[in-house]
PDB file of C-alpha atoms in Angstrom:
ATOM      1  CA  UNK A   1       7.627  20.987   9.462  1.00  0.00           C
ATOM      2  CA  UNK A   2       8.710  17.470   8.411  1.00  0.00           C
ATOM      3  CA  UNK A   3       5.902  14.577   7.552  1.00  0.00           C
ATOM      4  CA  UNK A   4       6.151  11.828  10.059  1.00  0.00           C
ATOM      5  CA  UNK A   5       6.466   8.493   9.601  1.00  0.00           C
ATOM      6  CA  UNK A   6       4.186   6.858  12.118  1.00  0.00           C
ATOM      7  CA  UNK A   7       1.275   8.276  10.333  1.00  0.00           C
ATOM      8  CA  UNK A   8      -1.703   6.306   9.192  1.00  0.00           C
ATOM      9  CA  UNK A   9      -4.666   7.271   6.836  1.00  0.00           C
ATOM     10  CA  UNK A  10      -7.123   5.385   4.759  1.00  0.00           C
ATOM     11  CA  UNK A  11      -8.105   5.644   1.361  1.00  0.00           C
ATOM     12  CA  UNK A  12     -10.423   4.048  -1.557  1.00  0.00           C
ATOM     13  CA  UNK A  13      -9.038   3.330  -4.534  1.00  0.00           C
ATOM     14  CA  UNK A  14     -11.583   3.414  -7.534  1.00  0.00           C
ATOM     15  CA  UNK A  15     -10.621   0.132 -10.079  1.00  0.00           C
ATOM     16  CA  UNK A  16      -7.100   0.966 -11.910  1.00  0.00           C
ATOM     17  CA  UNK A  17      -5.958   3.699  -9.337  1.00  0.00           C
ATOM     18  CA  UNK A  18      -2.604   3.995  -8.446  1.00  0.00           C
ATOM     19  CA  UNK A  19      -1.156   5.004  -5.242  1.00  0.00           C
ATOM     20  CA  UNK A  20       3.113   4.666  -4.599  1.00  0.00           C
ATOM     21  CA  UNK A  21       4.205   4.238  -1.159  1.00  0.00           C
ATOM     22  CA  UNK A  22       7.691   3.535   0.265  1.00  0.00           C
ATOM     23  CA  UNK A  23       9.258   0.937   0.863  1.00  0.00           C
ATOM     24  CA  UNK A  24       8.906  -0.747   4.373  1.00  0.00           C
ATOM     25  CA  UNK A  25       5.469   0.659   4.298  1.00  0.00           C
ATOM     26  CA  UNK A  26       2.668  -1.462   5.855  1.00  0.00           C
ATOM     27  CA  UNK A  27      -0.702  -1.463   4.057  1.00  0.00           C
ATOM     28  CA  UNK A  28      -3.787  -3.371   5.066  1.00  0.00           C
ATOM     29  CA  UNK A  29      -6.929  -3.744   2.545  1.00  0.00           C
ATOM     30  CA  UNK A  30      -9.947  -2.917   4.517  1.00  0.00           C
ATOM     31  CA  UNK A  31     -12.406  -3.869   1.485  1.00  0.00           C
ATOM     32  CA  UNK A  32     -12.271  -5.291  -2.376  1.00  0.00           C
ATOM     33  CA  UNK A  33      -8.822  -6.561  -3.139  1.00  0.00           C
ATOM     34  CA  UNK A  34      -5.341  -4.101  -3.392  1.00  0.00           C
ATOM     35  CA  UNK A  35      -2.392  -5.383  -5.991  1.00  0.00           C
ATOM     36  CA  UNK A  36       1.150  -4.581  -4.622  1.00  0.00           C
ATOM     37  CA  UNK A  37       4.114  -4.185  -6.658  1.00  0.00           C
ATOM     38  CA  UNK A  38       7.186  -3.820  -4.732  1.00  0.00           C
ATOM     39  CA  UNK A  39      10.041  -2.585  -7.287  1.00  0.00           C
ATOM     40  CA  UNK A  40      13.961  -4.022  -7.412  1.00  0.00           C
ATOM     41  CA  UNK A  41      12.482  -6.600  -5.465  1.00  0.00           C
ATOM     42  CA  UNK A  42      10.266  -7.856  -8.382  1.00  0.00           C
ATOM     43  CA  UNK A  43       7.423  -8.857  -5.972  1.00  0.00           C
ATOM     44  CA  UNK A  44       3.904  -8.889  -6.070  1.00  0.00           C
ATOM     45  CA  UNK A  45       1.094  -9.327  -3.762  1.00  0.00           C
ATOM     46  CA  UNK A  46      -2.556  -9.417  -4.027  1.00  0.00           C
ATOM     47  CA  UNK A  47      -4.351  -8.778  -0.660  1.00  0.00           C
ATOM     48  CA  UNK A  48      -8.152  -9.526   0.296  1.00  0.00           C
ATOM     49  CA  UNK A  49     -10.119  -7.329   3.148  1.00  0.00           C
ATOM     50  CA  UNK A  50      -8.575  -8.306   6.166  1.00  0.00           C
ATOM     51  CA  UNK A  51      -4.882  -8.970   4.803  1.00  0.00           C
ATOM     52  CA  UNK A  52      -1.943  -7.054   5.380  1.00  0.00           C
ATOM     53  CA  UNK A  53       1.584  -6.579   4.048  1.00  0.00           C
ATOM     54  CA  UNK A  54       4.767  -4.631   4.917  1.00  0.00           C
ATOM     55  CA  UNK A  55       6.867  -4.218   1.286  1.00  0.00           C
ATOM     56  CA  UNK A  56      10.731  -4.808   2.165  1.00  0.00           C
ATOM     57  CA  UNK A  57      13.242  -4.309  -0.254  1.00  0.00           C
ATOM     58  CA  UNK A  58      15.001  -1.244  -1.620  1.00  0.00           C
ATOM     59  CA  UNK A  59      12.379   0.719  -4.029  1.00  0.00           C
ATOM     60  CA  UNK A  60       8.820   2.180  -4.375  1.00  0.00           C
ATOM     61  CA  UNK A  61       5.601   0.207  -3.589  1.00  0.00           C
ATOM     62  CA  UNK A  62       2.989   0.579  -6.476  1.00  0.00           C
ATOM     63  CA  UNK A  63      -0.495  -0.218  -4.748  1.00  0.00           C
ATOM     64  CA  UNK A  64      -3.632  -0.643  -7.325  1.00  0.00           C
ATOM     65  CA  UNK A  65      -6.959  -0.925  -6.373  1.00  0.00           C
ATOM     66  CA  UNK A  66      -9.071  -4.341  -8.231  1.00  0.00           C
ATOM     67  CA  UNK A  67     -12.787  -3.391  -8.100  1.00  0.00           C
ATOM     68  CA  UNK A  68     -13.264  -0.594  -5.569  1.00  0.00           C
ATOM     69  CA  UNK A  69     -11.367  -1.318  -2.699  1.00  0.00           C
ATOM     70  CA  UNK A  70     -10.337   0.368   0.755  1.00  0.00           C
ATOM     71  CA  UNK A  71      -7.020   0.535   1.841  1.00  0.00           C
ATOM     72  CA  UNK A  72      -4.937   1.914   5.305  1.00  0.00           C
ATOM     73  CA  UNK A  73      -1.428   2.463   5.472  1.00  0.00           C
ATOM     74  CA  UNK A  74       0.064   2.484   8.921  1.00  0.00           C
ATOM     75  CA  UNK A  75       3.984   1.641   9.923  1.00  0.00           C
TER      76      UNK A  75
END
């Protein structure tokens, strides 16, 4: 059986947790704040409950929760 990627989940990330997604990966941050890192592409975005990002580029998206903070992936 192969993972699919259409699927979504939600997690909480306790303050200095680390989760890496892939790239093209859309995450939304449900509560607290989430810090992305998106690698090769150098960028970084901070999102508040309610905002959402989909990393582009080429590597591995580092998500880190500030304060305890809920966040979904979903594609």
């Amino acid at each position: 059986m192969h993972a699919r990627d259409d699927v979504r989940w939600t997690v909480e990330l306790n303050p200095g947790a680390v989760l890496r997604l892939s790239p093209g990966t859309t995450v939304g941050c449900r509560a607290g704040s989430v810090w992305l890192t998106e690698y090769r592409s150098g960028r970084d975005v901070l999102l508040a409950a309610g905002d959402v990002h989909t990393a582009g580029g080429a590597g591995p998206v580092v998500v880190t929760g500030r304060g305890l903070a809920g966040a979904w992936r979903g594609r």
